[in-house]
């Protein structure tokens, strides 16, 4: 782990499923496990790594954009559109998202985030 992450309070845990009290389940086409409790899952493979800020001295390799190709999607029946095959009903799916270091649902912020405690300027 980088010194920056250590100083920011990040910790390393080998068994992240146990730490988060989530259940690993086998993927169909990729090696990493999926999360059983997640109603929508995407299996993907890495296509490209794009280095951001590479022209700024001292920032080389600091921020990476990862491009993936989604190979398989699994979605639970209760979030699918009724009568429409292979289409998620966005009114029935309630994902948890991050935006500017905060956690949101589809309407309002749901939970505090430790990421929000990190000085955003240090991520530039």
mmCIF file of C-alpha atoms in Angstrom:
data_model
loop_
_atom_site.group_PDB
_atom_site.id
_atom_site.type_symbol
_atom_site.label_atom_id
_atom_site.label_comp_id
_atom_site.label_asym_id
_atom_site.label_seq_id
_atom_site.Cartn_x
_atom_site.Cartn_y
_atom_site.Cartn_z
ATOM 1 C CA UNK A 1 0.000 0.000 0.000
ATOM 2 C CA UNK A 2 1.286 3.459 -0.846
ATOM 3 C CA UNK A 3 2.461 5.843 1.910
ATOM 4 C CA UNK A 4 -0.348 8.249 0.873
ATOM 5 C CA UNK A 5 -3.026 5.624 1.503
ATOM 6 C CA UNK A 6 -1.436 4.564 4.792
ATOM 7 C CA UNK A 7 -1.343 8.208 5.952
ATOM 8 C CA UNK A 8 -4.987 8.646 4.887
ATOM 9 C CA UNK A 9 -6.015 5.760 7.166
ATOM 10 C CA UNK A 10 -6.549 3.012 4.602
ATOM 11 C CA UNK A 11 -6.060 -0.533 5.898
ATOM 12 C CA UNK A 12 -5.284 -3.788 4.097
ATOM 13 C CA UNK A 13 -7.487 -6.842 4.640
ATOM 14 C CA UNK A 14 -6.907 -10.028 2.680
ATOM 15 C CA UNK A 15 -10.484 -11.302 3.145
ATOM 16 C CA UNK A 16 -12.572 -8.295 2.185
ATOM 17 C CA UNK A 17 -15.740 -10.413 1.908
ATOM 18 C CA UNK A 18 -15.506 -11.403 5.587
ATOM 19 C CA UNK A 19 -14.702 -7.842 6.647
ATOM 20 C CA UNK A 20 -17.775 -6.506 4.812
ATOM 21 C CA UNK A 21 -19.934 -9.474 5.901
ATOM 22 C CA UNK A 22 -20.701 -10.311 2.253
ATOM 23 C CA UNK A 23 -20.908 -13.685 0.529
ATOM 24 C CA UNK A 24 -18.572 -14.570 -2.355
ATOM 25 C CA UNK A 25 -20.100 -16.515 -5.222
ATOM 26 C CA UNK A 26 -18.365 -17.947 -8.284
ATOM 27 C CA UNK A 27 -18.306 -15.856 -11.437
ATOM 28 C CA UNK A 28 -19.213 -17.474 -14.743
ATOM 29 C CA UNK A 29 -16.519 -16.109 -17.085
ATOM 30 C CA UNK A 30 -13.897 -14.317 -14.953
ATOM 31 C CA UNK A 31 -11.806 -15.447 -11.992
ATOM 32 C CA UNK A 32 -12.758 -12.913 -9.263
ATOM 33 C CA UNK A 33 -15.791 -13.796 -7.162
ATOM 34 C CA UNK A 34 -19.050 -11.898 -7.367
ATOM 35 C CA UNK A 35 -20.994 -10.566 -4.354
ATOM 36 C CA UNK A 36 -24.136 -12.629 -3.726
ATOM 37 C CA UNK A 37 -25.936 -9.733 -2.007
ATOM 38 C CA UNK A 38 -25.557 -7.451 -5.050
ATOM 39 C CA UNK A 39 -28.690 -7.565 -7.271
ATOM 40 C CA UNK A 40 -26.844 -6.424 -10.420
ATOM 41 C CA UNK A 41 -23.388 -7.746 -11.266
ATOM 42 C CA UNK A 42 -21.077 -7.298 -14.227
ATOM 43 C CA UNK A 43 -18.202 -9.606 -15.083
ATOM 44 C CA UNK A 44 -15.565 -7.779 -17.110
ATOM 45 C CA UNK A 45 -12.009 -7.981 -18.355
ATOM 46 C CA UNK A 46 -9.451 -5.198 -18.456
ATOM 47 C CA UNK A 47 -9.007 -3.775 -21.974
ATOM 48 C CA UNK A 48 -6.762 -0.751 -21.363
ATOM 49 C CA UNK A 49 -5.081 1.262 -18.628
ATOM 50 C CA UNK A 50 -5.032 4.998 -19.311
ATOM 51 C CA UNK A 51 -2.635 7.105 -17.282
ATOM 52 C CA UNK A 52 -4.127 10.460 -16.292
ATOM 53 C CA UNK A 53 -1.996 13.516 -15.492
ATOM 54 C CA UNK A 54 0.981 11.838 -17.198
ATOM 55 C CA UNK A 55 2.238 15.204 -18.445
ATOM 56 C CA UNK A 56 2.381 16.647 -14.903
ATOM 57 C CA UNK A 57 5.740 16.120 -13.245
ATOM 58 C CA UNK A 58 5.460 13.991 -10.129
ATOM 59 C CA UNK A 59 1.935 12.798 -10.988
ATOM 60 C CA UNK A 60 2.934 10.015 -13.399
ATOM 61 C CA UNK A 61 1.033 6.833 -12.553
ATOM 62 C CA UNK A 62 -0.858 8.566 -9.717
ATOM 63 C CA UNK A 63 -4.284 8.387 -11.371
ATOM 64 C CA UNK A 64 -5.336 5.645 -13.781
ATOM 65 C CA UNK A 65 -8.457 5.246 -15.907
ATOM 66 C CA UNK A 66 -9.331 1.579 -16.341
ATOM 67 C CA UNK A 67 -11.223 0.565 -19.477
ATOM 68 C CA UNK A 68 -13.087 -2.731 -19.263
ATOM 69 C CA UNK A 69 -15.237 -4.865 -21.535
ATOM 70 C CA UNK A 70 -18.319 -6.289 -19.827
ATOM 71 C CA UNK A 71 -18.534 -9.988 -20.680
ATOM 72 C CA UNK A 72 -21.521 -11.101 -18.599
ATOM 73 C CA UNK A 73 -24.271 -9.395 -16.593
ATOM 74 C CA UNK A 74 -26.333 -11.052 -13.861
ATOM 75 C CA UNK A 75 -29.457 -9.308 -12.575
ATOM 76 C CA UNK A 76 -31.969 -10.511 -10.015
ATOM 77 C CA UNK A 77 -35.527 -10.903 -11.284
ATOM 78 C CA UNK A 78 -36.970 -8.313 -8.869
ATOM 79 C CA UNK A 79 -35.064 -5.465 -10.589
ATOM 80 C CA UNK A 80 -35.947 -6.477 -14.154
ATOM 81 C CA UNK A 81 -38.657 -4.803 -16.253
ATOM 82 C CA UNK A 82 -41.776 -6.943 -16.322
ATOM 83 C CA UNK A 83 -42.399 -8.356 -19.779
ATOM 84 C CA UNK A 84 -39.161 -6.946 -21.227
ATOM 85 C CA UNK A 85 -36.331 -9.483 -21.476
ATOM 86 C CA UNK A 86 -32.821 -8.412 -20.488
ATOM 87 C CA UNK A 87 -33.755 -4.912 -19.309
ATOM 88 C CA UNK A 88 -33.269 -3.526 -15.804
ATOM 89 C CA UNK A 89 -36.160 -1.451 -14.443
ATOM 90 C CA UNK A 90 -34.395 1.643 -13.145
ATOM 91 C CA UNK A 91 -37.371 2.437 -10.887
ATOM 92 C CA UNK A 92 -36.874 -0.892 -9.104
ATOM 93 C CA UNK A 93 -33.083 -0.875 -8.817
ATOM 94 C CA UNK A 94 -31.546 1.184 -6.009
ATOM 95 C CA UNK A 95 -27.774 1.247 -6.457
ATOM 96 C CA UNK A 96 -25.340 2.805 -4.030
ATOM 97 C CA UNK A 97 -23.035 5.274 -5.798
ATOM 98 C CA UNK A 98 -20.168 7.576 -4.951
ATOM 99 C CA UNK A 99 -20.040 11.159 -6.149
ATOM 100 C CA UNK A 100 -17.237 13.466 -5.070
ATOM 101 C CA UNK A 101 -16.331 11.146 -2.189
ATOM 102 C CA UNK A 102 -19.885 10.845 -0.792
ATOM 103 C CA UNK A 103 -22.269 7.859 -0.900
ATOM 104 C CA UNK A 104 -25.662 8.309 -2.578
ATOM 105 C CA UNK A 105 -28.752 6.347 -3.518
ATOM 106 C CA UNK A 106 -30.927 7.584 -6.339
ATOM 107 C CA UNK A 107 -32.404 10.418 -4.293
ATOM 108 C CA UNK A 108 -30.237 11.684 -1.451
ATOM 109 C CA UNK A 109 -27.034 10.917 0.400
ATOM 110 C CA UNK A 110 -27.467 7.774 2.447
ATOM 111 C CA UNK A 111 -24.313 7.270 4.473
ATOM 112 C CA UNK A 112 -21.216 9.147 5.524
ATOM 113 C CA UNK A 113 -18.038 8.118 3.720
ATOM 114 C CA UNK A 114 -14.477 7.987 5.021
ATOM 115 C CA UNK A 115 -13.394 9.059 1.530
ATOM 116 C CA UNK A 116 -14.997 12.436 2.206
ATOM 117 C CA UNK A 117 -12.524 12.983 5.046
ATOM 118 C CA UNK A 118 -9.566 12.943 2.637
ATOM 119 C CA UNK A 119 -8.458 16.344 1.385
ATOM 120 C CA UNK A 120 -9.666 16.440 -2.241
ATOM 121 C CA UNK A 121 -6.755 18.657 -3.230
ATOM 122 C CA UNK A 122 -4.351 15.803 -2.482
ATOM 123 C CA UNK A 123 -6.089 13.726 -5.191
ATOM 124 C CA UNK A 124 -5.285 16.292 -7.907
#
